Amino acid sequence: MMNLFDIDAPALSAEQILFGWRDTPRLVAVEITDTEAILHQRAPDGSCTSWRERLTPWLLTTQQYTDIDAQWKRLDGDGFCWMAQFGSWTEYQSARMRLRDMHVDVIAYGSPERQFLMLSGYTLFKGMSFDDVHRMQVDIETVGLNPQEPANRILLVVLNDNRGWSEVIDDADEAQMLRRFAQLVCERDPDVIEGHNLYGFDLPYLIERARRHGLSLTIGRSGQPMTIGSERNLPIGAINRPYRPVYIPGRHVVDTYFAVQRYDWAKGDLQSYGLKEVARAYRIADEERVLIDRADLGEQWRSDPEKVRQYALQDAQETARLAEIVLPTEFYQTQMVPDTYQHVATAGSGEKINAIFVRAYLHAGYAIPKPQPARDYPGGYTEVRRTGVIPRVVKADVESLYPSIMLVHRIAPASDRLGVFLPALEELTRRRLEAKAELRRATDPRQRAYWDGIQGSFKVLINSFYGYLGANFPFNDFDAAQRVTEEGRKIAIQLVDALERTGSQVIEVDTDGVYFQPPEGVEGQEAEEAYVQQIAETLPPGIRLSFDGRYRAMISVKTKNYALLDYEGNWIYKGASLRSRADEPYGRQFIAEVLQKLVEGDRDGIARLYRQTILRILNGEIPIEELARRERVTEKTFTSENKRKAAEAVRGVSVGDYVNLYQRADGSLGMIEDYAGDEDREHYANKLYRFALRLREAIGEDFDILFPRPEQVIREQQQPSLF
DNA sequence: CTGCGCTGCTTACCT
DNA sequence: ACAGGTAAGCAGCGCAGT
């Protein structure tokens, strides 16, 4: 048996820190028994081989607990400096329970796959591209939404894979269908199961219907059943969504419904995450898409089963194309992170970096430090210098500002005794530049997709190194994080000075980017790029400034709130006050129209639009969908005093869902599904005024003339002779 | 009693 | 369980003025 600590482990190279020290290529799964790990390897011809290795579950504590039966090892350093190793997963779990009852500090990962990969130095998918693994899409169509309702049977199951195979399973006998489903999955033996809302619908539905027939869906790689795990949280940027994962031992279950939300988080392009809408937005919908209203699927199935089959197959194929957009980043990260693809696709980026660090520390026999307690520290530099309509605007930004600062100034956590932080960041940066160069060279679409996936997986990790410093992780360091932002602010100010010294008008600076109007004489893209290059040369070594866009006009409203009009006539809105998805559509529409007229200089048009909109609201001419606001139902919705009215309206809606609420004339809130012609028109007229107020700084002195209070608009309307 | 400004809490956005 | 900064909405409070 391998013993990591009795011999001096050789120091890891930067590549080994990032990818693990085992070169074994093409591992597609690690499957766990009580005492063993089964490793599955897929050869280029598609055939699979497997072998077994010993599993030694482990946990870390800050002191030795001799009454816990384990092999205890002292790690070098402070913090979590004792490692307990166990002969089986059962023994590990009972020890973990005991330590939990003792309320002692412990690092104990609940996933045996992760534990095995961390200690062994293997990672999955080495040397493989996204399409090399065997991916299967699953989609089911049912009579209803509740599988417990006896009549709500599964009508059909569609299976599709990336080897050009598909099958639609339907049968008058539901049990027979379920058996066929399990048989086909086992025969085809996929590595990855993909689906849209798999965790929330298809897989739990299959499990429940099988249970009703006394069947167990044994579709694991070695014939184990599919199971539902306990509730976890999916980090989607700053918010968390509770969900219950489904596990199929030896395969990776990935849900494109979750993946697309993570993918869209920073972009915010999508209004809805339903498969049809997403497929349309990403232009991957079938050209001859069959559409069916799911409410009467049972009826459709009776009258035109072929149409339903076609519809379901298109769903599965669209899911496959969606996966190719939203999942490669997570797939290629799995080549680095000691965890399964399924976990990588649902873990936060800080957690992934942490797993890489901890793996390297344990390999060296080093202890894992305790995290520093949280404290606040200042962040990026933000300033608005001009508001209103500004023509001929250029955007320049510093590429990878914080990672560059960490590399140039050698800023790393003080607790990083082994020195993995900067080498890992350096290696990621170097490899990303390489991948981007390959991407530029490649012409074959598959090659391009591969290099783009690779560089994207590096980018996400690179951008998370700074955030890691200021979060609750073992190697956090708030002093280091503060030095990074301090240096960033200096550079931003230096940039502004250089621009203004050379005759530019700076409009807005935010952290690492600046919008400005270049000096007279700098006309056209070529001249603008040369000018940015000239400014770039005034910045410190290792800090790269680049041209990042040019606009016919910018309407600067408030910090982090502005609209851009490009030279093709497209608008880009930035900031919550201009583009919040929560805002009432009529207000967003109003703001968009005002901005358009503002850039055209049509002030009279703005005044007319405002008055007409108020009158349309008061006359009930605006549909309720335009008046309602979108809200996310959270735990807080039901516990916070601020949300009392909303809580009453959304009773029965589950946490995590979005609802559309409108205000009734009696002041209460209602869901638009229950709309009864009782909206509070006065409230919506006043709200329009508040939308206008958001643009006050951009409008300037005319504001009160263009936007009188709604009461006054009404008075003028009643005395038309005065207007 | 009403209206106003303030605080605290929450969400949604930007880099 | 990557970060801080900004805008905006709502409820509740105290205060001033009626």
mmCIF file of C-alpha atoms in Angstrom, chain A residues 297-559:
data_model
loop_
_atom_site.group_PDB
_atom_site.id
_atom_site.type_symbol
_atom_site.label_atom_id
_atom_site.label_comp_id
_atom_site.label_asym_id
_atom_site.label_seq_id
_atom_site.Cartn_x
_atom_site.Cartn_y
_atom_site.Cartn_z
ATOM 1 C CA LEU A 297 -49.886 16.094 -23.500
ATOM 2 C CA GLY A 298 -52.092 13.104 -22.730
ATOM 3 C CA GLU A 299 -54.626 14.254 -25.325
ATOM 4 C CA GLN A 300 -51.895 14.898 -27.908
ATOM 5 C CA TRP A 301 -50.505 11.450 -27.272
ATOM 6 C CA ARG A 302 -53.869 9.851 -28.067
ATOM 7 C CA SER A 303 -54.498 11.867 -31.211
ATOM 8 C CA ASP A 304 -50.996 12.164 -32.697
ATOM 9 C CA PRO A 305 -48.366 9.988 -30.973
ATOM 10 C CA GLU A 306 -45.852 10.420 -33.772
ATOM 11 C CA LYS A 307 -45.838 14.172 -33.182
ATOM 12 C CA VAL A 308 -45.151 13.667 -29.465
ATOM 13 C CA ARG A 309 -42.290 11.277 -30.275
ATOM 14 C CA GLN A 310 -40.803 13.828 -32.630
ATOM 15 C CA TYR A 311 -41.198 16.583 -30.035
ATOM 16 C CA ALA A 312 -39.474 14.586 -27.302
ATOM 17 C CA LEU A 313 -36.606 13.538 -29.554
ATOM 18 C CA GLN A 314 -36.025 17.162 -30.506
ATOM 19 C CA ASP A 315 -35.950 18.043 -26.797
ATOM 20 C CA ALA A 316 -33.196 15.501 -26.223
ATOM 21 C CA GLN A 317 -31.192 16.671 -29.227
ATOM 22 C CA GLU A 318 -31.528 20.309 -28.205
ATOM 23 C CA THR A 319 -30.313 19.347 -24.747
ATOM 24 C CA ALA A 320 -27.228 17.781 -26.345
ATOM 25 C CA ARG A 321 -26.472 20.998 -28.240
ATOM 26 C CA LEU A 322 -27.093 23.108 -25.145
ATOM 27 C CA ALA A 323 -24.674 20.916 -23.182
ATOM 28 C CA GLU A 324 -21.990 21.635 -25.798
ATOM 29 C CA ILE A 325 -22.341 25.335 -24.980
ATOM 30 C CA VAL A 326 -22.746 25.390 -21.207
ATOM 31 C CA LEU A 327 -20.762 22.383 -19.943
ATOM 32 C CA PRO A 328 -17.275 22.268 -21.561
ATOM 33 C CA THR A 329 -15.813 24.637 -18.940
ATOM 34 C CA GLU A 330 -16.791 22.269 -16.133
ATOM 35 C CA PHE A 331 -15.720 19.246 -18.174
ATOM 36 C CA TYR A 332 -12.184 20.545 -18.723
ATOM 37 C CA GLN A 333 -11.909 21.678 -15.097
ATOM 38 C CA THR A 334 -12.493 18.043 -14.161
ATOM 39 C CA GLN A 335 -9.067 17.320 -15.712
ATOM 40 C CA MET A 336 -7.582 19.432 -12.891
ATOM 41 C CA VAL A 337 -9.883 19.202 -9.888
ATOM 42 C CA PRO A 338 -9.814 16.008 -7.788
ATOM 43 C CA ASP A 339 -13.541 15.351 -8.023
ATOM 44 C CA THR A 340 -16.197 13.879 -10.293
ATOM 45 C CA TYR A 341 -17.564 15.813 -13.266
ATOM 46 C CA GLN A 342 -20.964 15.829 -11.574
ATOM 47 C CA HIS A 343 -19.504 17.554 -8.490
ATOM 48 C CA VAL A 344 -17.318 19.941 -10.471
ATOM 49 C CA ALA A 345 -20.401 21.026 -12.444
ATOM 50 C CA THR A 346 -22.187 21.930 -9.213
ATOM 51 C CA ALA A 347 -19.324 23.236 -7.017
ATOM 52 C CA GLY A 348 -18.288 26.868 -6.577
ATOM 53 C CA SER A 349 -15.012 27.976 -8.149
ATOM 54 C CA GLY A 350 -13.330 28.719 -4.806
ATOM 55 C CA GLU A 351 -14.096 25.181 -3.693
ATOM 56 C CA LYS A 352 -12.327 23.840 -6.788
ATOM 57 C CA ILE A 353 -9.159 25.869 -6.172
ATOM 58 C CA ASN A 354 -9.235 24.778 -2.564
ATOM 59 C CA ALA A 355 -9.433 21.100 -3.537
ATOM 60 C CA ILE A 356 -6.341 21.598 -5.731
ATOM 61 C CA PHE A 357 -4.406 23.258 -2.861
ATOM 62 C CA VAL A 358 -5.414 20.672 -0.259
ATOM 63 C CA ARG A 359 -4.375 17.834 -2.601
ATOM 64 C CA ALA A 360 -0.887 19.347 -2.960
ATOM 65 C CA TYR A 361 -0.519 19.923 0.801
ATOM 66 C CA LEU A 362 -1.496 16.384 1.746
ATOM 67 C CA HIS A 363 0.873 15.030 -0.881
ATOM 68 C CA ALA A 364 3.709 16.911 0.830
ATOM 69 C CA GLY A 365 2.552 15.771 4.286
ATOM 70 C CA TYR A 366 1.732 19.356 5.270
ATOM 71 C CA ALA A 367 -1.055 20.454 7.605
ATOM 72 C CA ILE A 368 -4.035 22.484 6.353
ATOM 73 C CA PRO A 369 -4.276 25.853 8.147
ATOM 74 C CA LYS A 370 -7.472 27.111 9.775
ATOM 75 C CA PRO A 371 -9.187 29.940 7.889
ATOM 76 C CA GLN A 372 -8.732 33.493 9.178
ATOM 77 C CA PRO A 373 -11.918 35.071 10.567
ATOM 78 C CA ALA A 374 -13.656 37.351 8.065
ATOM 79 C CA ARG A 375 -13.095 41.083 7.994
ATOM 80 C CA ASP A 376 -14.113 43.887 5.639
ATOM 81 C CA TYR A 377 -11.563 45.559 3.400
ATOM 82 C CA PRO A 378 -11.819 48.151 0.606
ATOM 83 C CA GLY A 379 -12.409 46.980 -2.975
ATOM 84 C CA GLY A 380 -12.129 48.470 -6.445
ATOM 85 C CA TYR A 381 -12.042 52.144 -7.413
ATOM 86 C CA THR A 382 -15.314 53.446 -8.860
ATOM 87 C CA GLU A 383 -16.145 56.958 -9.980
ATOM 88 C CA VAL A 384 -18.485 58.793 -12.340
ATOM 89 C CA ARG A 385 -16.980 62.012 -13.710
ATOM 90 C CA ARG A 386 -19.655 63.023 -16.200
ATOM 91 C CA THR A 387 -23.365 62.330 -16.651
ATOM 92 C CA GLY A 388 -25.709 62.925 -19.587
ATOM 93 C CA VAL A 389 -25.355 62.189 -23.293
ATOM 94 C CA ILE A 390 -21.733 61.958 -24.453
ATOM 95 C CA PRO A 391 -20.841 61.202 -28.091
ATOM 96 C CA ARG A 392 -17.783 59.314 -29.462
ATOM 97 C CA VAL A 393 -16.905 57.128 -26.486
ATOM 98 C CA VAL A 394 -14.096 54.593 -26.107
ATOM 99 C CA LYS A 395 -13.743 51.830 -23.523
ATOM 100 C CA ALA A 396 -10.333 50.596 -22.408
ATOM 101 C CA ASP A 397 -9.669 47.981 -19.764
ATOM 102 C CA VAL A 398 -6.787 46.325 -17.984
ATOM 103 C CA GLU A 399 -6.635 42.612 -18.858
ATOM 104 C CA SER A 400 -6.834 40.349 -15.792
ATOM 105 C CA LEU A 401 -6.063 43.200 -13.404
ATOM 106 C CA TYR A 402 -6.078 41.308 -10.100
ATOM 107 C CA PRO A 403 -4.267 38.166 -11.312
ATOM 108 C CA SER A 404 -1.621 40.418 -12.928
ATOM 109 C CA ILE A 405 -1.157 42.343 -9.686
ATOM 110 C CA MET A 406 -0.749 39.123 -7.705
ATOM 111 C CA LEU A 407 1.880 37.874 -10.171
ATOM 112 C CA VAL A 408 3.790 41.156 -10.507
ATOM 113 C CA HIS A 409 3.834 41.907 -6.768
ATOM 114 C CA ARG A 410 4.143 38.241 -5.728
ATOM 115 C CA ILE A 411 1.044 38.473 -3.493
ATOM 116 C CA ALA A 412 0.076 35.102 -1.990
ATOM 117 C CA PRO A 413 -1.499 33.890 1.260
ATOM 118 C CA ALA A 414 0.954 34.080 4.175
ATOM 119 C CA SER A 415 -0.204 30.568 5.155
ATOM 120 C CA ASP A 416 0.973 29.086 1.829
ATOM 121 C CA ARG A 417 4.190 27.537 3.246
ATOM 122 C CA LEU A 418 4.403 25.045 0.424
ATOM 123 C CA GLY A 419 4.242 27.827 -2.158
ATOM 124 C CA VAL A 420 1.527 26.490 -4.464
ATOM 125 C CA PHE A 421 -0.611 29.621 -4.900
ATOM 126 C CA LEU A 422 1.561 31.627 -7.289
ATOM 127 C CA PRO A 423 2.973 28.680 -9.274
ATOM 128 C CA ALA A 424 -0.585 27.437 -9.830
ATOM 129 C CA LEU A 425 -1.754 30.887 -10.922
ATOM 130 C CA GLU A 426 1.281 31.290 -13.174
ATOM 131 C CA GLU A 427 0.791 27.892 -14.790
ATOM 132 C CA LEU A 428 -2.915 28.558 -15.396
ATOM 133 C CA THR A 429 -2.124 31.920 -16.964
ATOM 134 C CA ARG A 430 0.600 30.451 -19.174
ATOM 135 C CA ARG A 431 -1.648 27.600 -20.320
ATOM 136 C CA ARG A 432 -4.535 29.950 -21.016
ATOM 137 C CA LEU A 433 -2.360 32.099 -23.280
ATOM 138 C CA GLU A 434 -1.246 28.921 -25.068
ATOM 139 C CA ALA A 435 -4.835 27.738 -25.483
ATOM 140 C CA LYS A 436 -5.893 31.136 -26.827
ATOM 141 C CA ALA A 437 -3.051 31.009 -29.343
ATOM 142 C CA GLU A 438 -4.155 27.505 -30.422
ATOM 143 C CA LEU A 439 -7.712 28.782 -30.724
ATOM 144 C CA ARG A 440 -6.564 31.546 -33.063
ATOM 145 C CA ARG A 441 -4.612 29.061 -35.189
ATOM 146 C CA ALA A 442 -7.353 26.409 -35.383
ATOM 147 C CA THR A 443 -9.819 26.404 -38.266
ATOM 148 C CA ASP A 444 -11.627 23.094 -37.693
ATOM 149 C CA PRO A 445 -14.756 23.813 -35.581
ATOM 150 C CA ARG A 446 -14.115 20.818 -33.323
ATOM 151 C CA GLN A 447 -10.554 21.944 -32.657
ATOM 152 C CA ARG A 448 -11.785 25.447 -31.965
ATOM 153 C CA ALA A 449 -14.441 24.169 -29.550
ATOM 154 C CA TYR A 450 -11.767 22.140 -27.764
ATOM 155 C CA TRP A 451 -9.335 25.039 -27.291
ATOM 156 C CA ASP A 452 -12.125 27.431 -26.363
ATOM 157 C CA GLY A 453 -13.354 24.977 -23.727
ATOM 158 C CA ILE A 454 -9.823 24.590 -22.356
ATOM 159 C CA GLN A 455 -9.087 28.307 -22.179
ATOM 160 C CA GLY A 456 -12.509 28.970 -20.587
ATOM 161 C CA SER A 457 -11.868 26.408 -17.858
ATOM 162 C CA PHE A 458 -8.566 28.145 -17.020
ATOM 163 C CA LYS A 459 -10.149 31.600 -17.106
ATOM 164 C CA VAL A 460 -12.785 30.765 -14.490
ATOM 165 C CA LEU A 461 -10.140 29.437 -12.099
ATOM 166 C CA ILE A 462 -7.720 32.339 -12.712
ATOM 167 C CA ASN A 463 -10.435 34.855 -11.928
ATOM 168 C CA SER A 464 -11.282 33.107 -8.684
ATOM 169 C CA PHE A 465 -7.808 33.266 -7.108
ATOM 170 C CA TYR A 466 -8.292 36.790 -5.809
ATOM 171 C CA GLY A 467 -11.803 36.019 -4.498
ATOM 172 C CA TYR A 468 -10.416 32.972 -2.718
ATOM 173 C CA LEU A 469 -8.138 35.219 -0.603
ATOM 174 C CA GLY A 470 -11.105 37.083 0.868
ATOM 175 C CA ALA A 471 -13.421 34.137 1.499
ATOM 176 C CA ASN A 472 -13.770 31.479 4.168
ATOM 177 C CA PHE A 473 -11.129 29.030 2.960
ATOM 178 C CA PRO A 474 -8.077 27.492 4.693
ATOM 179 C CA PHE A 475 -5.602 29.596 2.731
ATOM 180 C CA ASN A 476 -7.502 32.899 2.870
ATOM 181 C CA ASP A 477 -5.590 36.085 3.719
ATOM 182 C CA PHE A 478 -7.369 39.402 4.067
ATOM 183 C CA ASP A 479 -4.152 41.451 4.218
ATOM 184 C CA ALA A 480 -3.108 39.932 0.906
ATOM 185 C CA ALA A 481 -6.551 40.606 -0.624
ATOM 186 C CA GLN A 482 -6.351 44.200 0.591
ATOM 187 C CA ARG A 483 -2.913 44.690 -0.993
ATOM 188 C CA VAL A 484 -4.351 43.487 -4.297
ATOM 189 C CA THR A 485 -7.257 45.957 -4.343
ATOM 190 C CA GLU A 486 -5.023 48.786 -3.113
ATOM 191 C CA GLU A 487 -2.661 48.258 -6.023
ATOM 192 C CA GLY A 488 -5.677 48.018 -8.343
ATOM 193 C CA ARG A 489 -6.987 51.398 -7.176
ATOM 194 C CA LYS A 490 -3.563 52.969 -7.749
ATOM 195 C CA ILE A 491 -3.478 51.676 -11.306
ATOM 196 C CA ALA A 492 -7.028 52.906 -12.009
ATOM 197 C CA ILE A 493 -6.137 56.402 -10.805
ATOM 198 C CA GLN A 494 -2.921 56.375 -12.817
ATOM 199 C CA LEU A 495 -4.967 55.432 -15.870
ATOM 200 C CA VAL A 496 -7.426 58.296 -15.376
ATOM 201 C CA ASP A 497 -4.569 60.772 -14.930
ATOM 202 C CA ALA A 498 -2.845 59.611 -18.089
ATOM 203 C CA LEU A 499 -6.088 59.994 -20.070
ATOM 204 C CA GLU A 500 -6.864 63.463 -18.773
ATOM 205 C CA ARG A 501 -3.303 64.695 -19.200
ATOM 206 C CA THR A 502 -3.566 63.854 -22.882
ATOM 207 C CA GLY A 503 -6.865 65.667 -23.378
ATOM 208 C CA SER A 504 -9.451 62.911 -22.849
ATOM 209 C CA GLN A 505 -12.702 63.418 -20.983
ATOM 210 C CA VAL A 506 -13.104 60.571 -18.503
ATOM 211 C CA ILE A 507 -16.742 59.537 -17.995
ATOM 212 C CA GLU A 508 -16.697 56.534 -15.677
ATOM 213 C CA VAL A 509 -14.052 54.322 -14.060
ATOM 214 C CA ASP A 510 -14.924 50.990 -12.481
ATOM 215 C CA THR A 511 -12.159 48.817 -11.025
ATOM 216 C CA ASP A 512 -10.231 47.870 -14.159
ATOM 217 C CA GLY A 513 -12.021 49.634 -16.993
ATOM 218 C CA VAL A 514 -12.649 53.201 -18.108
ATOM 219 C CA TYR A 515 -15.055 54.920 -20.517
ATOM 220 C CA PHE A 516 -13.799 58.171 -21.997
ATOM 221 C CA GLN A 517 -14.112 60.580 -24.877
ATOM 222 C CA PRO A 518 -10.742 60.703 -26.630
ATOM 223 C CA PRO A 519 -9.155 64.079 -27.407
ATOM 224 C CA GLU A 520 -10.076 65.883 -30.600
ATOM 225 C CA GLY A 521 -8.088 64.626 -33.532
ATOM 226 C CA VAL A 522 -8.265 61.009 -32.370
ATOM 227 C CA GLU A 523 -10.918 59.958 -34.901
ATOM 228 C CA GLY A 524 -11.814 56.461 -36.055
ATOM 229 C CA GLN A 525 -11.062 53.043 -34.595
ATOM 230 C CA GLU A 526 -7.470 52.868 -35.765
ATOM 231 C CA ALA A 527 -6.537 56.166 -34.146
ATOM 232 C CA GLU A 528 -8.427 55.227 -30.976
ATOM 233 C CA GLU A 529 -6.574 51.932 -30.703
ATOM 234 C CA ALA A 530 -3.233 53.665 -31.220
ATOM 235 C CA TYR A 531 -4.157 56.183 -28.554
ATOM 236 C CA VAL A 532 -5.048 53.424 -26.054
ATOM 237 C CA GLN A 533 -1.717 51.802 -26.877
ATOM 238 C CA GLN A 534 0.039 55.076 -26.101
ATOM 239 C CA ILE A 535 -1.724 55.278 -22.713
ATOM 240 C CA ALA A 536 -0.904 51.616 -22.049
ATOM 241 C CA GLU A 537 2.789 52.409 -22.200
ATOM 242 C CA THR A 538 2.487 54.729 -19.198
ATOM 243 C CA LEU A 539 1.277 51.885 -16.925
ATOM 244 C CA PRO A 540 3.585 49.711 -14.770
ATOM 245 C CA PRO A 541 5.288 46.622 -16.253
ATOM 246 C CA GLY A 542 3.088 43.515 -16.325
ATOM 247 C CA ILE A 543 -0.111 45.606 -16.512
ATOM 248 C CA ARG A 544 -1.701 45.354 -19.964
ATOM 249 C CA LEU A 545 -4.274 47.923 -21.068
ATOM 250 C CA SER A 546 -6.376 47.071 -24.104
ATOM 251 C CA PHE A 547 -8.945 48.692 -26.378
ATOM 252 C CA ASP A 548 -12.314 47.211 -25.448
ATOM 253 C CA GLY A 549 -14.895 48.917 -27.655
ATOM 254 C CA ARG A 550 -16.125 52.150 -29.213
ATOM 255 C CA TYR A 551 -19.569 53.733 -29.132
ATOM 256 C CA ARG A 552 -21.437 56.408 -31.041
ATOM 257 C CA ALA A 553 -22.827 57.626 -27.712
ATOM 258 C CA MET A 554 -22.987 56.866 -24.016
ATOM 259 C CA ILE A 555 -25.713 58.020 -21.649
ATOM 260 C CA SER A 556 -24.073 58.163 -18.255
ATOM 261 C CA VAL A 557 -26.684 58.021 -15.491
ATOM 262 C CA LYS A 558 -25.119 56.975 -12.195
ATOM 263 C CA THR A 559 -22.199 54.837 -11.051
#
